[in-house]
Amino acid sequence: MTMQKIVLASNNAGKIREFRHLLAPLGLEIIPQGELNVPECDEPFGTFIENALQKARHASRITGLPALADDSGICVHALGGAPGVYSARFASGPGEQKSDARNNEKLLAELAGQTDRSAYYYAALVLVRSEHDPQPLIADGICAGTIIDAPRGTNGFGYDPLFLLPQYGRTVAEISADEKAAISHRGRALRALVDKLKETQL
């Protein structure tokens, strides 16, 4: 593996912590794009993979470094898969600051009276060696759970306080970072990506 530094195409503090935690064993230096003055990238597409690819190419173009991007969100069956790719800005209008608290409030309001509370987290990861990499490495992961009626826990971010894991009887915000890395959508996607990195010896 020749890559030593990778720009992470995200300014989300929670995601930055997770990626550094998961990639630390590989000895890769993860540099958040904000530290390299990379502006936020538009996410105009209707699929997670297309948005992740857009963000990775954008960060690589500006920095000249390999870039890793994820696009992830929560998909709720009773809402037809929403909020999906709009998870981070579910409750935000144009120009408004994103807010986890408002997103959670809106999700609960949308689910009021629904008996089916099943949902899943989905993450798509894209790693490009350069802006025009013809063969990006792509991996994804899913974590299934249930939406509860009130937030519990303080360890997570996003919808984690509402996302109950049946196998733990706790929300994602109530489990440890190591437990989350083992079962989360992002952890599963990243392990699949790491396997591809090892196979290609990049």
Short mmCIF file of C-alpha atoms in Angstrom, two decimals:
data_model
loop_
_atom_site.label_atom_id
_atom_site.label_comp_id
_atom_site.label_asym_id
_atom_site.label_seq_id
_atom_site.Cartn_x
_atom_site.Cartn_y
_atom_site.Cartn_z
CA MET A 1 0.00 0.00 0.00
CA THR A 2 1.62 3.26 -1.11
CA MET A 3 -0.95 5.78 0.08
CA GLN A 4 0.02 7.49 3.33
CA LYS A 5 -2.30 10.48 3.37
CA ILE A 6 -5.97 10.52 2.38
CA VAL A 7 -8.22 13.53 2.42
CA LEU A 8 -11.60 12.75 3.95
CA ALA A 9 -14.33 14.52 1.99
CA SER A 10 -16.35 15.43 5.06
CA ASN A 11 -16.55 18.13 7.70
CA ASN A 12 -18.80 16.05 9.96
CA ALA A 13 -17.00 15.72 13.30
CA GLY A 14 -18.72 12.42 14.09
CA LYS A 15 -17.70 10.87 10.79
CA ILE A 16 -14.13 12.15 11.17
CA ARG A 17 -13.84 10.43 14.56
CA GLU A 18 -15.23 7.18 13.16
CA PHE A 19 -12.95 7.07 10.13
CA ARG A 20 -9.84 7.85 12.16
CA HIS A 21 -10.80 5.14 14.65
CA LEU A 22 -11.43 2.55 11.92
CA LEU A 23 -8.42 3.38 9.73
CA ALA A 24 -5.85 3.87 12.48
CA PRO A 25 -4.63 0.23 12.27
CA LEU A 26 -3.60 0.76 8.62
CA GLY A 27 -1.31 3.64 9.51
CA LEU A 28 -3.07 6.01 7.11
CA GLU A 29 -3.22 9.70 7.93
CA ILE A 30 -6.78 10.92 7.50
CA ILE A 31 -6.97 14.65 6.84
CA PRO A 32 -10.44 16.24 6.97
CA GLN A 33 -11.08 18.37 3.91
CA GLY A 34 -11.71 21.45 6.06
CA GLU A 35 -8.07 21.45 7.15
CA LEU A 36 -7.09 21.73 3.49
CA ASN A 37 -9.60 24.49 2.67
CA VAL A 38 -11.76 22.23 0.52
CA PRO A 39 -15.26 23.73 0.26
CA GLU A 40 -18.39 21.63 0.68
CA CYS A 41 -19.40 19.79 -2.47
CA ASP A 42 -22.90 19.71 -3.93
CA GLU A 43 -24.73 16.39 -3.58
CA PRO A 44 -27.20 16.60 -6.46
CA PHE A 45 -27.78 12.91 -7.09
CA GLY A 46 -30.52 10.57 -5.97
CA THR A 47 -28.17 7.72 -5.00
CA PHE A 48 -25.62 7.45 -2.24
CA ILE A 49 -22.88 6.10 -4.52
CA GLU A 50 -23.14 8.92 -7.05
CA ASN A 51 -22.96 11.54 -4.32
CA ALA A 52 -19.97 9.85 -2.67
CA LEU A 53 -18.13 9.70 -5.99
CA GLN A 54 -18.85 13.37 -6.62
CA LYS A 55 -17.47 14.35 -3.20
CA ALA A 56 -14.35 12.19 -3.55
CA ARG A 57 -13.44 13.58 -6.98
CA HIS A 58 -14.06 17.13 -5.76
CA ALA A 59 -11.70 16.74 -2.77
CA SER A 60 -9.02 15.02 -4.83
CA ARG A 61 -9.17 17.68 -7.56
CA ILE A 62 -8.56 20.49 -5.09
CA THR A 63 -5.91 18.79 -2.93
CA GLY A 64 -4.11 16.52 -5.38
CA LEU A 65 -4.38 13.74 -2.79
CA PRO A 66 -6.26 10.45 -2.77
CA ALA A 67 -9.71 11.12 -1.38
CA LEU A 68 -12.23 9.09 0.57
CA ALA A 69 -15.88 10.06 0.66
CA ASP A 70 -18.96 8.51 2.11
CA ASP A 71 -22.58 9.22 1.54
CA SER A 72 -24.78 7.68 4.14
CA GLY A 73 -28.15 8.01 5.71
CA ILE A 74 -31.12 6.39 7.29
CA CYS A 75 -33.86 4.72 5.26
CA VAL A 76 -37.21 4.18 6.95
CA HIS A 77 -39.53 1.61 5.40
CA ALA A 78 -42.77 3.32 6.45
CA LEU A 79 -41.57 6.52 4.74
CA GLY A 80 -40.75 4.80 1.46
CA GLY A 81 -37.01 4.84 2.18
CA ALA A 82 -36.90 8.49 3.27
CA PRO A 83 -35.00 10.46 4.37
CA GLY A 84 -32.35 8.50 2.42
CA VAL A 85 -29.83 10.73 0.66
CA TYR A 86 -31.45 13.73 2.33
CA SER A 87 -30.80 12.44 5.86
CA ALA A 88 -28.35 15.17 6.89
CA ARG A 89 -30.62 17.97 5.65
CA PHE A 90 -33.99 16.33 6.31
CA ALA A 91 -35.31 19.24 8.37
CA SER A 92 -33.21 22.04 6.84
CA GLY A 93 -34.39 24.47 4.24
CA PRO A 94 -32.12 26.11 1.64
CA GLY A 95 -29.29 27.95 3.35
CA GLU A 96 -30.21 26.70 6.82
CA GLN A 97 -27.71 25.09 9.15
CA LYS A 98 -28.02 21.30 9.39
CA SER A 99 -29.33 20.14 12.76
CA ASP A 100 -29.37 16.61 14.17
CA ALA A 101 -31.98 17.64 16.74
CA ARG A 102 -34.37 19.05 14.13
CA ASN A 103 -33.84 16.01 11.91
CA ASN A 104 -34.74 13.69 14.76
CA GLU A 105 -37.81 15.75 15.64
CA LYS A 106 -39.02 15.66 12.05
CA LEU A 107 -38.47 11.91 11.77
CA LEU A 108 -40.54 11.28 14.89
CA ALA A 109 -43.28 13.58 13.59
CA GLU A 110 -43.36 11.77 10.24
CA LEU A 111 -43.61 8.41 12.00
CA ALA A 112 -46.40 9.44 14.37
CA GLY A 113 -49.11 6.77 14.24
CA GLN A 114 -47.00 4.35 12.18
CA THR A 115 -46.79 0.78 13.43
CA ASP A 116 -43.86 -0.21 11.19
CA ARG A 117 -40.80 1.43 12.74
CA SER A 118 -38.19 -0.67 10.93
CA ALA A 119 -35.30 1.15 9.30
CA TYR A 120 -31.73 0.73 8.22
CA TYR A 121 -28.61 2.80 8.01
CA TYR A 122 -26.80 2.64 4.66
CA ALA A 123 -23.30 3.83 3.79
CA ALA A 124 -21.55 4.02 0.42
CA LEU A 125 -17.80 4.64 0.43
CA VAL A 126 -15.75 5.73 -2.55
CA LEU A 127 -11.96 6.05 -2.62
CA VAL A 128 -10.24 7.68 -5.59
CA ARG A 129 -6.49 7.74 -6.04
CA SER A 130 -6.81 10.90 -8.15
CA GLU A 131 -9.55 13.10 -9.55
CA HIS A 132 -9.84 11.11 -12.78
CA ASP A 133 -9.28 7.67 -11.26
CA PRO A 134 -10.94 5.33 -13.80
CA GLN A 135 -11.44 2.60 -11.22
CA PRO A 136 -12.61 4.03 -7.89
CA LEU A 137 -12.80 1.60 -5.01
CA ILE A 138 -16.43 1.32 -3.89
CA ALA A 139 -17.87 -0.45 -0.86
CA ASP A 140 -21.12 -0.28 1.06
CA GLY A 141 -22.70 -1.48 4.27
CA ILE A 142 -26.08 -1.78 5.96
CA CYS A 143 -27.15 -1.83 9.61
CA ALA A 144 -30.77 -2.71 10.40
CA GLY A 145 -32.74 -1.46 13.39
CA THR A 146 -35.90 0.16 14.68
CA ILE A 147 -36.88 3.77 15.34
CA ILE A 148 -37.96 4.40 18.93
CA ASP A 149 -40.21 7.17 20.25
CA ALA A 150 -37.66 9.24 22.17
CA PRO A 151 -33.89 9.71 21.95
CA ARG A 152 -31.62 7.67 24.21
CA GLY A 153 -27.87 7.94 24.71
CA THR A 154 -25.17 10.53 24.08
CA ASN A 155 -22.38 8.65 22.28
CA GLY A 156 -23.57 8.94 18.70
CA PHE A 157 -24.60 11.58 16.21
CA GLY A 158 -27.24 11.99 13.54
CA TYR A 159 -30.16 9.64 14.14
CA ASP A 160 -28.20 7.38 16.52
CA PRO A 161 -30.24 8.28 19.64
CA LEU A 162 -33.41 7.04 17.92
CA PHE A 163 -31.94 3.96 16.22
CA LEU A 164 -32.45 0.88 18.36
CA LEU A 165 -30.27 -2.16 17.70
CA PRO A 166 -32.28 -5.35 18.41
CA GLN A 167 -29.17 -7.42 19.13
CA TYR A 168 -28.06 -4.99 21.86
CA GLY A 169 -31.38 -3.68 23.19
CA ARG A 170 -29.73 -0.26 23.06
CA THR A 171 -29.60 2.61 20.62
CA VAL A 172 -26.49 3.33 18.58
CA ALA A 173 -25.95 6.33 20.88
CA GLU A 174 -25.80 3.99 23.89
CA ILE A 175 -23.06 1.65 22.64
CA SER A 176 -19.30 2.17 22.69
CA ALA A 177 -17.20 3.29 19.75
CA ASP A 178 -15.76 -0.23 19.42
CA GLU A 179 -19.22 -1.81 19.43
CA LYS A 180 -20.41 0.70 16.85
CA ALA A 181 -17.40 0.05 14.62
CA ALA A 182 -18.18 -3.67 14.69
CA ILE A 183 -21.80 -3.44 13.53
CA SER A 184 -22.41 -0.03 11.99
CA HIS A 185 -23.14 0.55 8.31
CA ARG A 186 -20.01 2.68 8.03
CA GLY A 187 -17.86 0.15 9.88
CA ARG A 188 -19.03 -2.66 7.61
CA ALA A 189 -18.47 -0.58 4.48
CA LEU A 190 -15.02 0.47 5.64
CA ARG A 191 -13.94 -3.09 6.39
CA ALA A 192 -15.04 -4.08 2.88
CA LEU A 193 -13.06 -1.14 1.49
CA VAL A 194 -9.98 -2.09 3.51
CA ASP A 195 -10.18 -5.62 2.08
CA LYS A 196 -10.19 -4.14 -1.42
CA LEU A 197 -7.23 -1.92 -0.54
CA LYS A 198 -5.28 -4.95 0.61
CA GLU A 199 -6.19 -6.89 -2.54
CA THR A 200 -5.05 -4.11 -4.86
CA GLN A 201 -2.01 -3.23 -2.68
CA LEU A 202 -2.53 0.50 -3.18
#
